[in-house]
Tab-separated table of C-alpha atoms in Angstrom:
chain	number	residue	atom	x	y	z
X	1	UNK	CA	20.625	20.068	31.322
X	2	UNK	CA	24.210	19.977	30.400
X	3	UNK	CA	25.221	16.224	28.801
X	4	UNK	CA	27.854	16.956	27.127
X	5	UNK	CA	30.236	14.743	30.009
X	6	UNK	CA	28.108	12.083	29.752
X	7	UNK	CA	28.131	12.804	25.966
X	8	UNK	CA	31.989	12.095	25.653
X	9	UNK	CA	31.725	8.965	28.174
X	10	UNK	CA	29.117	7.270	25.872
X	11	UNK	CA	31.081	8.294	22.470
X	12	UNK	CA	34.128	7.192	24.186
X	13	UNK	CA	32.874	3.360	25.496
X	14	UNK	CA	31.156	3.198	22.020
X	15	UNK	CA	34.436	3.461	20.294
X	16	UNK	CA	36.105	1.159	22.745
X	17	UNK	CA	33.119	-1.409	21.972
X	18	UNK	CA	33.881	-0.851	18.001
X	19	UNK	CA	30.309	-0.114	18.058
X	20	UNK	CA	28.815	1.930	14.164
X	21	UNK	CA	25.773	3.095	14.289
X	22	UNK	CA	23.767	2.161	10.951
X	23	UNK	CA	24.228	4.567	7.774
X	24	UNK	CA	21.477	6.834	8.541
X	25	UNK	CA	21.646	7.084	4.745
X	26	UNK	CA	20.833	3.384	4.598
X	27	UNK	CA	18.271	3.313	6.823
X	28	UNK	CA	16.301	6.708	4.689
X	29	UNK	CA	16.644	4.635	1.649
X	30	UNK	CA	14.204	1.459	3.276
X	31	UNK	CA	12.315	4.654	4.470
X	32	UNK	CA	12.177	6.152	0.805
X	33	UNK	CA	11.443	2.755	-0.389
X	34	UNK	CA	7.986	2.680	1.607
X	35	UNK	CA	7.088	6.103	0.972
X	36	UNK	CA	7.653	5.356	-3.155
X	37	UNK	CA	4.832	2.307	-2.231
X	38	UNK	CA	6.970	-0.733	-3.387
X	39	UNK	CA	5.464	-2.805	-1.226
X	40	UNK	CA	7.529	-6.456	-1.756
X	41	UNK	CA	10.427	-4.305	-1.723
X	42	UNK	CA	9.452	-2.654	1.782
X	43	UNK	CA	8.805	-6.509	3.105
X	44	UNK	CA	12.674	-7.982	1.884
X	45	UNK	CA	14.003	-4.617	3.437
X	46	UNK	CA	12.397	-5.656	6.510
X	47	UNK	CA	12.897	-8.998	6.290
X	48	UNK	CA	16.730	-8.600	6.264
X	49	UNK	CA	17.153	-6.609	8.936
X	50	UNK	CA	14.199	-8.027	11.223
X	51	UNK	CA	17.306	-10.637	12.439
X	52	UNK	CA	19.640	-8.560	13.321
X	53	UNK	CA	17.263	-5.753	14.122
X	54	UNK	CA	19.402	-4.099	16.771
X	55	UNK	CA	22.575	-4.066	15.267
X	56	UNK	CA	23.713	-0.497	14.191
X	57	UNK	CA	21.521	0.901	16.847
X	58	UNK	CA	21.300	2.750	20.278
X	59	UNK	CA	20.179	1.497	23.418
X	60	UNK	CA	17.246	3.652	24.498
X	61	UNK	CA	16.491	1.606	27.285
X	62	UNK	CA	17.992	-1.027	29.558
X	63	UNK	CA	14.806	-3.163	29.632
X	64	UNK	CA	14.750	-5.274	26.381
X	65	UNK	CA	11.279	-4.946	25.315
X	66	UNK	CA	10.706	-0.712	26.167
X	67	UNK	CA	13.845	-0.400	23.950
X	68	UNK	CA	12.078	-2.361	21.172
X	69	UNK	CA	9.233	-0.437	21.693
X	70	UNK	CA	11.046	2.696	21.576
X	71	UNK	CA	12.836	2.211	18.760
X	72	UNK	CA	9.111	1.233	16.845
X	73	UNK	CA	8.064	4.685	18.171
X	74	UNK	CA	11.122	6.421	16.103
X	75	UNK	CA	10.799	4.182	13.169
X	76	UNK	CA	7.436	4.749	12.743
X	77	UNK	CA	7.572	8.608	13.384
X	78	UNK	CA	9.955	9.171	11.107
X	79	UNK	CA	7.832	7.419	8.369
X	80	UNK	CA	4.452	8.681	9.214
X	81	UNK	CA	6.533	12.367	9.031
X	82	UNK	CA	8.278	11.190	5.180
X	83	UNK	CA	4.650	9.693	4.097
X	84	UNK	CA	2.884	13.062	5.075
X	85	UNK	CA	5.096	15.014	3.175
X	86	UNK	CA	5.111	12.862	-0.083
X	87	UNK	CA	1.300	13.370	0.177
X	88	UNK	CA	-0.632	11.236	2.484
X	89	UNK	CA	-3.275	13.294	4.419
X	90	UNK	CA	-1.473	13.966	7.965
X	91	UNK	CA	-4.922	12.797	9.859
X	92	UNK	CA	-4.361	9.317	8.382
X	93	UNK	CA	-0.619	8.991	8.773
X	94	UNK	CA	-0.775	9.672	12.083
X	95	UNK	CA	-3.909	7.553	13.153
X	96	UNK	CA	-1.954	5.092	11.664
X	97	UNK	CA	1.239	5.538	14.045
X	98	UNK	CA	-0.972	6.046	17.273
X	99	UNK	CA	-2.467	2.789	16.291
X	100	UNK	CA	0.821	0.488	16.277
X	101	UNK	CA	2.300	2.782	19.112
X	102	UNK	CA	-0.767	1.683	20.964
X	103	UNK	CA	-0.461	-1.762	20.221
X	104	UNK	CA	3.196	-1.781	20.689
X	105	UNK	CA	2.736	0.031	24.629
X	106	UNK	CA	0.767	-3.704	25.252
X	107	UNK	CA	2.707	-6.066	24.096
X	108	UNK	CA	4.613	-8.934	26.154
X	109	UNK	CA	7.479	-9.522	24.136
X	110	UNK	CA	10.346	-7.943	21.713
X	111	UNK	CA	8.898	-10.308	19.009
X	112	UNK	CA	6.153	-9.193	19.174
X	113	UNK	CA	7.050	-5.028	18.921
X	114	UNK	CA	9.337	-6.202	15.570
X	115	UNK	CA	6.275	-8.333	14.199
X	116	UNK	CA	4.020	-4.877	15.048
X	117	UNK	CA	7.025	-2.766	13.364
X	118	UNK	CA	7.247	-4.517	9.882
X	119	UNK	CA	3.215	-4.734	9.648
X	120	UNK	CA	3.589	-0.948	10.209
X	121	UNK	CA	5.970	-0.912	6.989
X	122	UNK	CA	4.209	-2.827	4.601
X	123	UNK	CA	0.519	-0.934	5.786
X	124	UNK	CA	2.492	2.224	5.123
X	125	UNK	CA	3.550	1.248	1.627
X	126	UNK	CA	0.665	0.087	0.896
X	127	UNK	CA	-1.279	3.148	1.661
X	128	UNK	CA	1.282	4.888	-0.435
X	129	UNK	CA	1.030	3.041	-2.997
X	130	UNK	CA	-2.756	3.247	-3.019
X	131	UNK	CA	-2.247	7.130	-2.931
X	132	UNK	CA	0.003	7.077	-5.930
X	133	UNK	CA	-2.649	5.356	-7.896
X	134	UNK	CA	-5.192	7.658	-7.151
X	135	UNK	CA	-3.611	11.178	-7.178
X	136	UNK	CA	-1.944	10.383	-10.666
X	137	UNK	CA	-5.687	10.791	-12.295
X	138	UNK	CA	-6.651	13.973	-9.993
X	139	UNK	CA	-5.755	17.797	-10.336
X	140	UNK	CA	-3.845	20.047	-7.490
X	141	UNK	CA	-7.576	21.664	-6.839
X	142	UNK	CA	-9.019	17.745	-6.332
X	143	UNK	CA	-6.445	16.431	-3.837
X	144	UNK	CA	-6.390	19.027	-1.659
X	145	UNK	CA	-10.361	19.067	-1.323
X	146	UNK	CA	-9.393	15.264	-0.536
X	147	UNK	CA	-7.032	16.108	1.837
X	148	UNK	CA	-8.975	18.607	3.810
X	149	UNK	CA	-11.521	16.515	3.578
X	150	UNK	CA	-9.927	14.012	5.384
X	151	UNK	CA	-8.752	16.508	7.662
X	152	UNK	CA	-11.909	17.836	8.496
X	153	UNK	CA	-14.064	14.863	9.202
X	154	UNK	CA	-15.462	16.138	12.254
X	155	UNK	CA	-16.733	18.991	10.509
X	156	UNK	CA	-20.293	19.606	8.630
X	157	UNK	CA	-18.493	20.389	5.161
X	158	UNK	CA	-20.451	21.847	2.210
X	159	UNK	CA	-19.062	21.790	-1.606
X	160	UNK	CA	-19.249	25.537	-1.541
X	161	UNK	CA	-16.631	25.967	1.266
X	162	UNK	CA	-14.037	23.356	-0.855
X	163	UNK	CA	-14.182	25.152	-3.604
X	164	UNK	CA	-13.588	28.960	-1.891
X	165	UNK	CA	-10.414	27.236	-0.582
X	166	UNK	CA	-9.587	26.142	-3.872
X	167	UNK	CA	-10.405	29.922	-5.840
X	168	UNK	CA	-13.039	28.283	-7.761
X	169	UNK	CA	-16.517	28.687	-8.479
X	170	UNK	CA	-18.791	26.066	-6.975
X	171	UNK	CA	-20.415	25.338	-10.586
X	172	UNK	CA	-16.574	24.854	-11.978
X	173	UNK	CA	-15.420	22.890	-8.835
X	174	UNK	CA	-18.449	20.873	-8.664
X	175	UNK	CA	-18.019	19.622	-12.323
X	176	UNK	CA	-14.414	18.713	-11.610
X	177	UNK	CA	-14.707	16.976	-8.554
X	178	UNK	CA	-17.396	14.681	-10.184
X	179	UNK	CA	-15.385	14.320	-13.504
X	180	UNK	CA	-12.195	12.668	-11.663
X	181	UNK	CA	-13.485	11.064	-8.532
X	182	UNK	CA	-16.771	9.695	-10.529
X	183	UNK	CA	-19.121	11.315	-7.727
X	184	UNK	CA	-20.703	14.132	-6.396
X	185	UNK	CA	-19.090	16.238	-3.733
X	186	UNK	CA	-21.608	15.986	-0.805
X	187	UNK	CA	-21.576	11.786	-2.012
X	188	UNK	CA	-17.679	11.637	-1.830
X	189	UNK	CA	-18.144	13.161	2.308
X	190	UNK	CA	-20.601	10.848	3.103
X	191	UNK	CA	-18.925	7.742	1.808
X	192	UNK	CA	-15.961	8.619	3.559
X	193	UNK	CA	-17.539	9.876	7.040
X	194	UNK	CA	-19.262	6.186	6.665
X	195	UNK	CA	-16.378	3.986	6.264
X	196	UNK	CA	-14.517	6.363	8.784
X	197	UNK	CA	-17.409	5.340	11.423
X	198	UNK	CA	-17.519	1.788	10.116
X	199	UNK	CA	-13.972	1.615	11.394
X	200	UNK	CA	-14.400	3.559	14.657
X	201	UNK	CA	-17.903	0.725	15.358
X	202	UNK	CA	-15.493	-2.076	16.067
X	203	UNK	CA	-13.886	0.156	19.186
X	204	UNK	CA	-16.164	-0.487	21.838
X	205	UNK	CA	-14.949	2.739	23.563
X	206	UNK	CA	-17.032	5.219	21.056
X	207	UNK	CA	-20.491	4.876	21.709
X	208	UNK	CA	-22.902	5.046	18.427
X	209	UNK	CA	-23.946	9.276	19.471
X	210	UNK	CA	-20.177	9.739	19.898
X	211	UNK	CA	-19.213	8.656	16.663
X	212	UNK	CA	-21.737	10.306	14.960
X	213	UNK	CA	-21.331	13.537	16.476
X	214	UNK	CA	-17.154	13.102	16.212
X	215	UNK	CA	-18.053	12.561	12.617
X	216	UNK	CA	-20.015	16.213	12.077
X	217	UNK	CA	-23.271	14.604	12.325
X	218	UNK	CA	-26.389	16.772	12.969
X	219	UNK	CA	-27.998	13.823	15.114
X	220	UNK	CA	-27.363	10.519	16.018
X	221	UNK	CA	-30.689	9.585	13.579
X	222	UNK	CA	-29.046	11.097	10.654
X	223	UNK	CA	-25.894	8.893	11.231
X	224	UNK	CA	-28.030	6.417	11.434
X	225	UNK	CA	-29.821	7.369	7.928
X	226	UNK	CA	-26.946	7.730	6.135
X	227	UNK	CA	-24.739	4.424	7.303
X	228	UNK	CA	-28.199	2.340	6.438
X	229	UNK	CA	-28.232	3.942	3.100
X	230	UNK	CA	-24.741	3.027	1.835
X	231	UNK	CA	-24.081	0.115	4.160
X	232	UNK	CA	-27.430	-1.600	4.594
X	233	UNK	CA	-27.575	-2.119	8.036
X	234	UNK	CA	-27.779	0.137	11.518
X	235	UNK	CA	-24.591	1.333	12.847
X	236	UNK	CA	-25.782	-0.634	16.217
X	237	UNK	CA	-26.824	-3.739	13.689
X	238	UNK	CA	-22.969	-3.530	12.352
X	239	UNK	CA	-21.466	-3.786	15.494
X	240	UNK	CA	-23.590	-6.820	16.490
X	241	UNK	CA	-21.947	-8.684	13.656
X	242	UNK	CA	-18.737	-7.690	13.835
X	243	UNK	CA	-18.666	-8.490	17.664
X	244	UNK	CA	-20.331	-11.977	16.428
X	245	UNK	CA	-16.927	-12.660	14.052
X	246	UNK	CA	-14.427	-11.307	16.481
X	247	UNK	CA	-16.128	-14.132	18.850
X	248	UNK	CA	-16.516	-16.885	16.775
C-alpha cells in the first residue's frame, strides 16, 4: 500500500490548518514521570491536559468516541511498553492494558474513555512506584525469580528450577530468597497464585476448575486447600461474598 499521495495531502491541509502535533518529547516526559512512580505528579500531568485532551493530536477516527478510544489504546501501549522495560513483570503490565482497553471498547461516551485513560496513569504509577520500593531491598538473582514467577503462574514451579535459572545452588538460593522477601520460596508461589485467583473469582467467566488449573494447580481440591489456608474461606465461599457486595 503506497500512501505517500495521501501522505502529502494530509501534511499539506495540516499546515494550511496551522495544526502542531504535541512535542513527542513532552508527551515521553508525563510518560517518564509515571514510569519513575510519582504518582501526584502523574495525576496534575493528567489533569492539565485531560481539558484540552485532543489538542496536539491526530484524528484516528472520524467518530468521536473510537478516536478517544484509540488514542487510550496508544497511550496506554506505549506506557505498559516504558513500565516493562523499567522493570515491571511484562505479564502484569499488560493484563493491566487489556483491562482498560477492555473497558474502554464498552464505553458510551468520550468522557468516559479520558476518565478510563487517567485511572490507567495513576494505577500505572502506582504499580511503579510499589515496584521501586520493593526491588531497592532485593538482589538481581531475587527479582528475576519474581519476575518469572509472575510470568509463569500457570506453571507447577519448584525452588530448584528458580535457582538453575539463576546459576545457584538451591541451598544458597533458598537462603536468599527467604532473607529478602521474609518467606520461603514454595510460600512466596502460593501467596501469589492465591491473590492471582482471588482476583480472577470476581470474573464470572472463569469457573472455580478453570482457575485453578490456569493457575498450575494439580486439582481443583488442592486449589481449594491452599486458598482456605491463607484466605480462610472456599474459593466458591469468596465469590458468594463478593457477588453479595457488588449487589448491595
Amino acid at each position: 500500500m503506497n500512501t505517500n499521495r495521501e501522505l502529502d495531502y494530509r501534511l499539506y491541509i495540516q499546515r494550511d490548518e496551522e495544526f502542531v502535533r504535541t512535542d513527542v518529547r513532552q508527551e515521553f516526559s508525563r510518560y517518564e514521570t509515571i514510569v519513575s512512580g510519582d504518582v501526584e505528579k502523574a495525576k496534575r500531568n493528567y489533569a492539565e491536559v485531560r481539558g484540552n485532551f485532543f489538542e496536539g493530536k491526530g484524528v484516528l477516527s472520524q467518530n468521536p468516541l473510537r478516536n478517544s478510544i484509540y488514542h487510550l489504546v496508544v497511550s496506554i501501549g506505549v506506557i505498559a511498553r516504558m513500565c516493562v522495560e523499567a522493570g515491571l513483570p511484562h505479564s502484569e503490565a499488560y493484563t493491566i492494558s487489556d483491562i482498560y482497553i477492555q473497558k474502554a471498547d464498552v464505553s458510551k461516551t468520550v468522557d468516559e474513555v479520558l476518565d478510563l485513560l487517567g485511572q490507567a496513569h495513576v494505577d500505572f504509577a502506582e504499580r511503579m512506584r510499589k515496584l521501586r520500593k520493593t526491588t531497592g531491598k532485593y538482589s538481581l538473582y531475587v527479582r528475576h525469580a519474581i519476575d518469572y514467577i509472575y510470568d509463569h503462574l500457570h506453571q507447577p514451579l519448584k525452588m530448584e528450577e528458580l535457582a538453575e535459572k539463576e546459576g545457584l545452588s538451591p541451598g544458597y538460593f533458598s537462603k536468599l530468597f527467604a532473607k529478602e522477601v521474609g518467606t520461603t520460596v514454595k510460600a512466596y508461589i502460593l501467596q501469589v497464585k492465591v491473590r492471582t485467583a482471588a482476583n480472577m473469582l470476581g470474573n464470572l467467566d472463569y469457573s472455580i476448575s478453570d482457575i485453578a488449573y490456569s493457575l498450575g494447580f494439580s486439582s481443583q481440591s488442592a486449589f481449594t486447600t491452599a486458598f482456605k489456608q491463607l484466605m480462610g474461606q472456599t474459593p466458591a465461599a469468596y465469590r458468594s461474598g463478593r457477588e453479595y457486595i457488588r449487589m448491595t
